[in-house]
XYZ file of C-alpha atoms in Angstrom:
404
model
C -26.689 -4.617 14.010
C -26.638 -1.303 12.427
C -29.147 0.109 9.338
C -29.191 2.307 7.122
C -31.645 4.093 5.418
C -29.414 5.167 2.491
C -29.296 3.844 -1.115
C -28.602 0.224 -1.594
C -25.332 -0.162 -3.752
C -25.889 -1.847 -7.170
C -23.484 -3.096 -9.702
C -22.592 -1.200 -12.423
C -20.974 -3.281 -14.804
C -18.085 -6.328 -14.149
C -15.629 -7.768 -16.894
C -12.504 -9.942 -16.622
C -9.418 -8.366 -15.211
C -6.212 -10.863 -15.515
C -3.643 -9.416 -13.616
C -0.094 -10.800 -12.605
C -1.393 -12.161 -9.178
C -4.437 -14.211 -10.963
C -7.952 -14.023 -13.024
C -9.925 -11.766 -11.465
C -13.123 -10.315 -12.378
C -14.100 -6.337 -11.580
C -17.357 -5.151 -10.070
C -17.938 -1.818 -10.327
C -20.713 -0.578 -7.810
C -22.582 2.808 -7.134
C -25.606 3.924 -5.385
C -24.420 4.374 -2.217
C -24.606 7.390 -0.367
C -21.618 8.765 -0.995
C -22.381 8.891 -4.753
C -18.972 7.111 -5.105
C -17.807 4.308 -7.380
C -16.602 1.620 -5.178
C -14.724 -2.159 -6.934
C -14.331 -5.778 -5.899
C -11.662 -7.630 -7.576
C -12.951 -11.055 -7.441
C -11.101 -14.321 -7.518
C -12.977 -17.545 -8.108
C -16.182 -18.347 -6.831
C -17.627 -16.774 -3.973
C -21.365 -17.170 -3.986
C -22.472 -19.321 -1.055
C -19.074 -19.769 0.208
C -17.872 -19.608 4.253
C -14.704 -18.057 4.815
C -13.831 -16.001 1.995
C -10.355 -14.421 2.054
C -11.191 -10.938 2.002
C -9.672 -7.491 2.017
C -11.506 -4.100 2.667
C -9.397 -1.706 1.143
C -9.589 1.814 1.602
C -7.975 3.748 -1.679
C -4.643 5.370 -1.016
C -3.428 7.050 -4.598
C -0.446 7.976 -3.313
C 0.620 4.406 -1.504
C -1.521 2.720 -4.005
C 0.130 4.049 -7.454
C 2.499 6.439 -6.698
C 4.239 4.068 -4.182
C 4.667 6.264 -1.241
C 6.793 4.883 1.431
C 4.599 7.369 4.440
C 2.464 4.883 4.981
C 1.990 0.578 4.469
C -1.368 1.153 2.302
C 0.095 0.093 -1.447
C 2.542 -3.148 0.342
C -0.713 -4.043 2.044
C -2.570 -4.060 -1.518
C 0.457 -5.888 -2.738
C 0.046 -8.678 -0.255
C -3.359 -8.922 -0.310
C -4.105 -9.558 -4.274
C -0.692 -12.248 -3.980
C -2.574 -13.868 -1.179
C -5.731 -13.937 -2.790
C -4.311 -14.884 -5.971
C -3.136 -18.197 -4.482
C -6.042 -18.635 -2.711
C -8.908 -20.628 -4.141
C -11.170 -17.490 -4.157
C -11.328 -14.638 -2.476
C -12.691 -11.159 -2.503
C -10.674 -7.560 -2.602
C -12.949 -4.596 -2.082
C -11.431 -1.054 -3.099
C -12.882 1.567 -1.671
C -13.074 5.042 -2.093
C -12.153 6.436 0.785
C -8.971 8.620 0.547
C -7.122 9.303 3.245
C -9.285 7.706 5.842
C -12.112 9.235 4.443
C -10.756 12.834 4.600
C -10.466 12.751 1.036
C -7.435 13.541 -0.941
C -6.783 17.585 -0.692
C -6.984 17.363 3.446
C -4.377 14.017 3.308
C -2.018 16.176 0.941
C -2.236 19.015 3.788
C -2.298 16.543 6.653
C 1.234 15.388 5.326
C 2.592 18.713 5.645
C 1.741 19.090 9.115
C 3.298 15.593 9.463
C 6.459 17.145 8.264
C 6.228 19.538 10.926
C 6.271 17.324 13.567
C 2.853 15.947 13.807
C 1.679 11.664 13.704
C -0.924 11.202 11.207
C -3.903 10.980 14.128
C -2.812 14.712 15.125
C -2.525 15.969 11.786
C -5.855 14.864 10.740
C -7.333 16.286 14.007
C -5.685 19.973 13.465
C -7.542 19.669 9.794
C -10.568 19.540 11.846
C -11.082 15.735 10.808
C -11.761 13.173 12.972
C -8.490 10.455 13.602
C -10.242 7.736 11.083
C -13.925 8.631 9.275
C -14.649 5.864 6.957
C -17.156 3.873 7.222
C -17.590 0.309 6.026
C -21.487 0.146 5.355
C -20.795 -0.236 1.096
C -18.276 -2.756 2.270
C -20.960 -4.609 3.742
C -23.488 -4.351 1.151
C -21.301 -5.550 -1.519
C -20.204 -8.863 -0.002
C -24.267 -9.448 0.345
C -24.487 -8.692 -3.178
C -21.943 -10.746 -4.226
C -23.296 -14.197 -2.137
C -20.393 -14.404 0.761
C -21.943 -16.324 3.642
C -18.717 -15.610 5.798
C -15.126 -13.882 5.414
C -11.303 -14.540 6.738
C -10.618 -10.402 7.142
C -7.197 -9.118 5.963
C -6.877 -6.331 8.293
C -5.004 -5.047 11.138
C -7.776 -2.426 12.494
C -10.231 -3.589 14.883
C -12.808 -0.918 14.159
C -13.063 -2.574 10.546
C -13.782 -5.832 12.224
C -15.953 -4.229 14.748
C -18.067 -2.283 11.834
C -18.423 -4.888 9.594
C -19.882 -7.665 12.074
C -22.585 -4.704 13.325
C -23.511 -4.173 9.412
C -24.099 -8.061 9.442
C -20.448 -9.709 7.827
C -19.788 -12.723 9.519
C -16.186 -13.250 10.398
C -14.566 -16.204 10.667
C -10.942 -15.072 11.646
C -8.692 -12.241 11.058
C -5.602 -12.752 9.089
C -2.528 -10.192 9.805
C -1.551 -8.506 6.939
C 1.971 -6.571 8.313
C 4.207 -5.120 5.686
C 7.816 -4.501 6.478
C 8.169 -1.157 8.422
C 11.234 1.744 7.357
C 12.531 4.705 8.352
C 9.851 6.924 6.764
C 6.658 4.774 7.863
C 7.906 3.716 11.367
C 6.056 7.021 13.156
C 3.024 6.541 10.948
C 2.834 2.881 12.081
C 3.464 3.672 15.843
C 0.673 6.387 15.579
C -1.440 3.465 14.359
C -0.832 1.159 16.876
C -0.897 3.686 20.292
C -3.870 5.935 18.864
C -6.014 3.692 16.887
C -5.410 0.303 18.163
C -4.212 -1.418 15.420
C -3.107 -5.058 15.676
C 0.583 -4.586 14.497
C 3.775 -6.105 15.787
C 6.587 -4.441 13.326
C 8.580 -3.634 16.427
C 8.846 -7.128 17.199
C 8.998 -8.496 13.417
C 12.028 -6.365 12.216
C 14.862 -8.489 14.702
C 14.016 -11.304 13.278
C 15.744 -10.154 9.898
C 17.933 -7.361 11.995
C 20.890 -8.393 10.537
C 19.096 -6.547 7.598
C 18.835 -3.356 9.423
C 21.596 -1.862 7.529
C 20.494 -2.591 4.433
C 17.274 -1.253 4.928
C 18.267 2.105 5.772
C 21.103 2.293 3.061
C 18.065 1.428 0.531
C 16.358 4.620 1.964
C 19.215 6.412 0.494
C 19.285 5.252 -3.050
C 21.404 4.602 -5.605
C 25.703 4.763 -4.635
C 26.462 4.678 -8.923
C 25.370 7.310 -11.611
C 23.331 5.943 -14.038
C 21.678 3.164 -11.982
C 19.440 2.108 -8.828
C 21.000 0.684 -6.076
C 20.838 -3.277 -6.660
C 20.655 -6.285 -4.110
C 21.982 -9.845 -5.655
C 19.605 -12.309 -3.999
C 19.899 -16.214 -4.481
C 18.395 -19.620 -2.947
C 20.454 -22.083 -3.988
C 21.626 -25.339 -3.060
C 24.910 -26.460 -1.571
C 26.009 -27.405 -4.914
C 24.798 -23.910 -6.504
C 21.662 -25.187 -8.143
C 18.329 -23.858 -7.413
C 16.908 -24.957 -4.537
C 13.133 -25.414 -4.518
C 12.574 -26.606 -0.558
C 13.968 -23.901 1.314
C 12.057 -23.420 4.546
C 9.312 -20.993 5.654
C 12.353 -18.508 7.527
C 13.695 -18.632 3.705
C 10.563 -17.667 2.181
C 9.492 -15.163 4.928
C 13.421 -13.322 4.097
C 12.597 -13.124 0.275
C 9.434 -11.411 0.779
C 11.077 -8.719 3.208
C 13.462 -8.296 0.549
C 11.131 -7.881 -1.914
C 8.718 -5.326 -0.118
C 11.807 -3.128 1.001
C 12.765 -2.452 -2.450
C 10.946 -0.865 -5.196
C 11.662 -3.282 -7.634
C 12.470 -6.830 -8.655
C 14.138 -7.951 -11.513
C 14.004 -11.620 -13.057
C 15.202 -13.807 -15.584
C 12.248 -14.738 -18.018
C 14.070 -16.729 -20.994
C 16.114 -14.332 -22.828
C 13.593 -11.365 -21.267
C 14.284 -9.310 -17.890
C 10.796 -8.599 -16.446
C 10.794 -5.918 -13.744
C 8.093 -6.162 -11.301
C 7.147 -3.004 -9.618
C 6.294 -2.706 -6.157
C 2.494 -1.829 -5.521
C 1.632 -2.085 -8.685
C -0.856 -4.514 -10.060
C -0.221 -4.229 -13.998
C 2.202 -6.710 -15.621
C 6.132 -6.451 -15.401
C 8.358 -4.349 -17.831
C 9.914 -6.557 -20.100
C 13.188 -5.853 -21.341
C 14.303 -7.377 -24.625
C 17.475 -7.569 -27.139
C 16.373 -4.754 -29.882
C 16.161 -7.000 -33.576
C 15.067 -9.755 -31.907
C 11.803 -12.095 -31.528
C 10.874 -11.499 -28.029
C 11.402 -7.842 -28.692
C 7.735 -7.321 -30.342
C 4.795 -5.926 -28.197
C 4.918 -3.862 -25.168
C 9.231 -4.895 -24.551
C 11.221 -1.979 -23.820
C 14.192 -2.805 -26.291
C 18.292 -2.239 -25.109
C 21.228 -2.916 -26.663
C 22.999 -6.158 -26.502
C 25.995 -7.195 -24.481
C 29.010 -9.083 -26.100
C 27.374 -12.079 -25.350
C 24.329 -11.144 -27.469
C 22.186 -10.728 -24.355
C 20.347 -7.703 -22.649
C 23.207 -4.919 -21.774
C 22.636 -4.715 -17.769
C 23.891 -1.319 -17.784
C 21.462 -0.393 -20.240
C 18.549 -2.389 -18.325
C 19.543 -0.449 -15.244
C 19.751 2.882 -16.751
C 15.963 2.297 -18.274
C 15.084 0.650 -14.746
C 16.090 4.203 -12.862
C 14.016 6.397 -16.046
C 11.096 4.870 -14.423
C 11.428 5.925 -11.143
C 13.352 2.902 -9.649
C 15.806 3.842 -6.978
C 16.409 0.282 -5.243
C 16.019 -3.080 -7.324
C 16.153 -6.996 -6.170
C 17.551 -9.012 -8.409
C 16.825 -12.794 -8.252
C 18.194 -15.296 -10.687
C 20.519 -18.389 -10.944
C 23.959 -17.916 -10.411
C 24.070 -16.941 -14.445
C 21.787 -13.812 -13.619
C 24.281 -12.852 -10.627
C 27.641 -13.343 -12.057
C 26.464 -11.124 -15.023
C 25.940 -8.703 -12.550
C 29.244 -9.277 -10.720
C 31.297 -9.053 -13.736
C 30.241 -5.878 -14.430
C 30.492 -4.564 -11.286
C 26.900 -3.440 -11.527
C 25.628 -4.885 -7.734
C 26.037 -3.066 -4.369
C 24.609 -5.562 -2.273
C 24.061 -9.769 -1.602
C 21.815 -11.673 0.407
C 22.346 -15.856 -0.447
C 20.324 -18.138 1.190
C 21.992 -21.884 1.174
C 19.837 -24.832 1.618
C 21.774 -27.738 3.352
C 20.600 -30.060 0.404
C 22.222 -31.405 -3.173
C 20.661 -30.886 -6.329
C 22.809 -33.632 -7.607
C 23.022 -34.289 -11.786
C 25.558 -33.897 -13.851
C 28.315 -31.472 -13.098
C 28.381 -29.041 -9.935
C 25.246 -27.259 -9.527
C 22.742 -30.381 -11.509
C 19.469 -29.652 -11.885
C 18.688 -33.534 -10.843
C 16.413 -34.539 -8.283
C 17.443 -33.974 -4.621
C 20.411 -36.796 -4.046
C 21.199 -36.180 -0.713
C 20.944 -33.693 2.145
C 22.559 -32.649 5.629
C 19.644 -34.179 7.621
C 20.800 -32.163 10.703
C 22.749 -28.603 9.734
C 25.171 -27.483 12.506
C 24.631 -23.974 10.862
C 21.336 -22.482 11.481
C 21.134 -18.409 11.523
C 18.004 -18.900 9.316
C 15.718 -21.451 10.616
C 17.242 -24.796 8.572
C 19.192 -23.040 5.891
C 22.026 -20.662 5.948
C 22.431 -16.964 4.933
C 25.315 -15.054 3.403
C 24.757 -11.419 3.454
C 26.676 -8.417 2.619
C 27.742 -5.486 0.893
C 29.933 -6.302 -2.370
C 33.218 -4.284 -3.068
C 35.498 -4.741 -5.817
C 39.230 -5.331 -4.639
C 42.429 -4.777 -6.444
C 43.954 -8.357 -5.648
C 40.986 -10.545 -5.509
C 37.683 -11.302 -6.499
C 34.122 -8.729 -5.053
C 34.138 -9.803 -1.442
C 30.859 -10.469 0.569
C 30.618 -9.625 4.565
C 30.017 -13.484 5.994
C 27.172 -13.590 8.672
C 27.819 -13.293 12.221
């Protein structure tokens, strides 16, 4: 086990931090030798408990906030605080170790050299950095302090797992944490995996969904329409159009790819849009009908439609102003044929569950009545997908490429 003779860390301070993916509480610690500021974003209680979901973070500002699609580091944060917020507790430690401890400056010029021609290990070696120097010793010291017998590790990168056991972590299994890999990361991930030995399998993960492929790199693109990001329809629905709330784990797997590949979702919320951004952790951007109730507060007020509801032109054109190039829309078939009759979607992905809502009138919101016990269709585990991009035709309704 290694020691250390340096400083031991010591909170700061702690307060409540709601965020959308739970309650949390902050720790702030210092001390530590590097005379940083290091967090853990706490869920639950974790005194005294064995295998803690836990993620050692290293700080990325540019994956983190600015969203920066060279690297996985602000998806990973993404899917770490969601699975931790559905946990029972768990632990998130942020650390403050830029650019694998190279600091910010040095992983600015390291991505220039990148852009030259160089992988990430090679540029931070020609800086006259080592491939990876963090260290995990304040990791270590602030699980003690904060009563975790044991930890379940969110990580990919043996030498975290190999660091933390010799500073005395126990840990009880590693949990993959693999974001979706595109055009701009896929060299960054490689490097990863040949030069650092990183537990990743995004070359195998990606045909699974390849019928995908070519919306992924169109989304690298962004937007096809002035005035607006480029915008995916996506729907799970039932045979008879309702919602369907049992669609299996292939289903759920599909709407998280969709979600991490584009760099926001949009949802129905009441008479609200709410715009989740990805990699960020504050709430969503709501977007209200100016004059009325739900407008108050923090809403980013648009016009309203002839309908009296949100203009979706208008929602769009606010949604690019903040930086938005590709948006997921989910929403009931309401949400989707706004979009589709105004000719404001470039893109559909439906998921069909073989099952009836049942109710009153096509598309109930009943309980199940009946289902196709064994589907003849099954592209997508048990359930089928419709996928394709949406053109507007002179003698018929927007068509959508079938599967296959």
């Amino acid at each position: 086990m290694k020691t250390r003779t340096s400083p031991v860390v010591h909170e700061l301070v702690s307060t409540r931090l709601p965020n959308r993916f739970g309650d949390f509480v902050i720790h702030c610690y210092g001390g530590a030798q590097d005379d940083k500021q290091h967090l853990a974003l706490v869920k639950g209680e974790v005194r005294g408990r064995e295998g803690v979901l836990a993620r050692v973070h290293s700080e990325c500002l540019t994956g983190d906030v600015f969203g920066s699609r060279r690297c996985d580091c602000g998806e990973q944060l993404e899917l770490a605080l969601s699975a931790i917020g559905e946990a029972e507790c768990g632990v998130l430690l942020y650390l403050r170790q830029e650019g694998r401890g190279i600091g910010l400056v040095q992983k600015l010029r390291a991505y220039n050299l990148q852009d030259e021609g160089l992988d990430t290990v090679e540029a931070n070696l020609r800086l006259g950095h080592q491939a990876d120097e963090r260290d995990y010793y304040v990791a270590a010291r602030m699980l003690d302090d904060l009563g975790v017998k044991s930890v379940r590790l969110m990580t990919n990168n043996p030498k975290k797992l190999d660091e933390l056991r010799r500073y005395g972590i126990p840990i009880g299994a590693r949990v993959p944490i693999e974001a979706p890999s595109h055009p701009e990361n896929v060299r960054y991930l490689r490097a990863k995996v040949e030069k650092m030995s990183h537990m990743l399998s995004f070359e195998r993960k990606r045909p699974r969904f390849a019928f995908l492929d070519a919306l992924f790199e169109r989304l690298v693109e962004g937007p096809v329409s002035p005035g607006r990001p480029f915008v995916t329809l996506s729907r799970v629905q039932s045979l008879d159009g309702g919602e369907a709330q049992a669609a299996g784990p292939e289903a759920c797997e599909l709407s998280g790819a969709l979600r991490a590949a584009h760099e926001g979702v949009l949802t129905a919320a009441g008479p609200e849009l709410r715009l989740a951004l990805r990699g960020a952790s504050k709430a969503p951007v709501r977007f209200a009908v100016a004059g009325t109730p739900t407008a108050a507060g923090d809403a980013v007020t648009v016009s309203a439609d002839a309908r009296g509801e949100a203009d979706l032109a208008a929602v769009l054109a606010a949604v690019l102003g903040l930086g938005v190039r590709s948006l997921l829309v989910e929403g009931d078939a309401g949400l989707t044929g706004r979009f589709l009759d105004g000719a404001l979607a470039d893109y559909c992905v439906i998921t069909v569950v073989p099952r009836f809502r049942g109710g009153s009138g096509n598309g109930g919101t009943g309980p199940e009545s009946a289902r196709i016990a064994d589907c003849g269709c099954q592209p997508l585990g048990r359930d089928l997908v419709v996928y394709g991009p949406l053109r507007a035709e002179a003698s018929e309704a927007p068509a959508v490429t079938p599967a296959g």
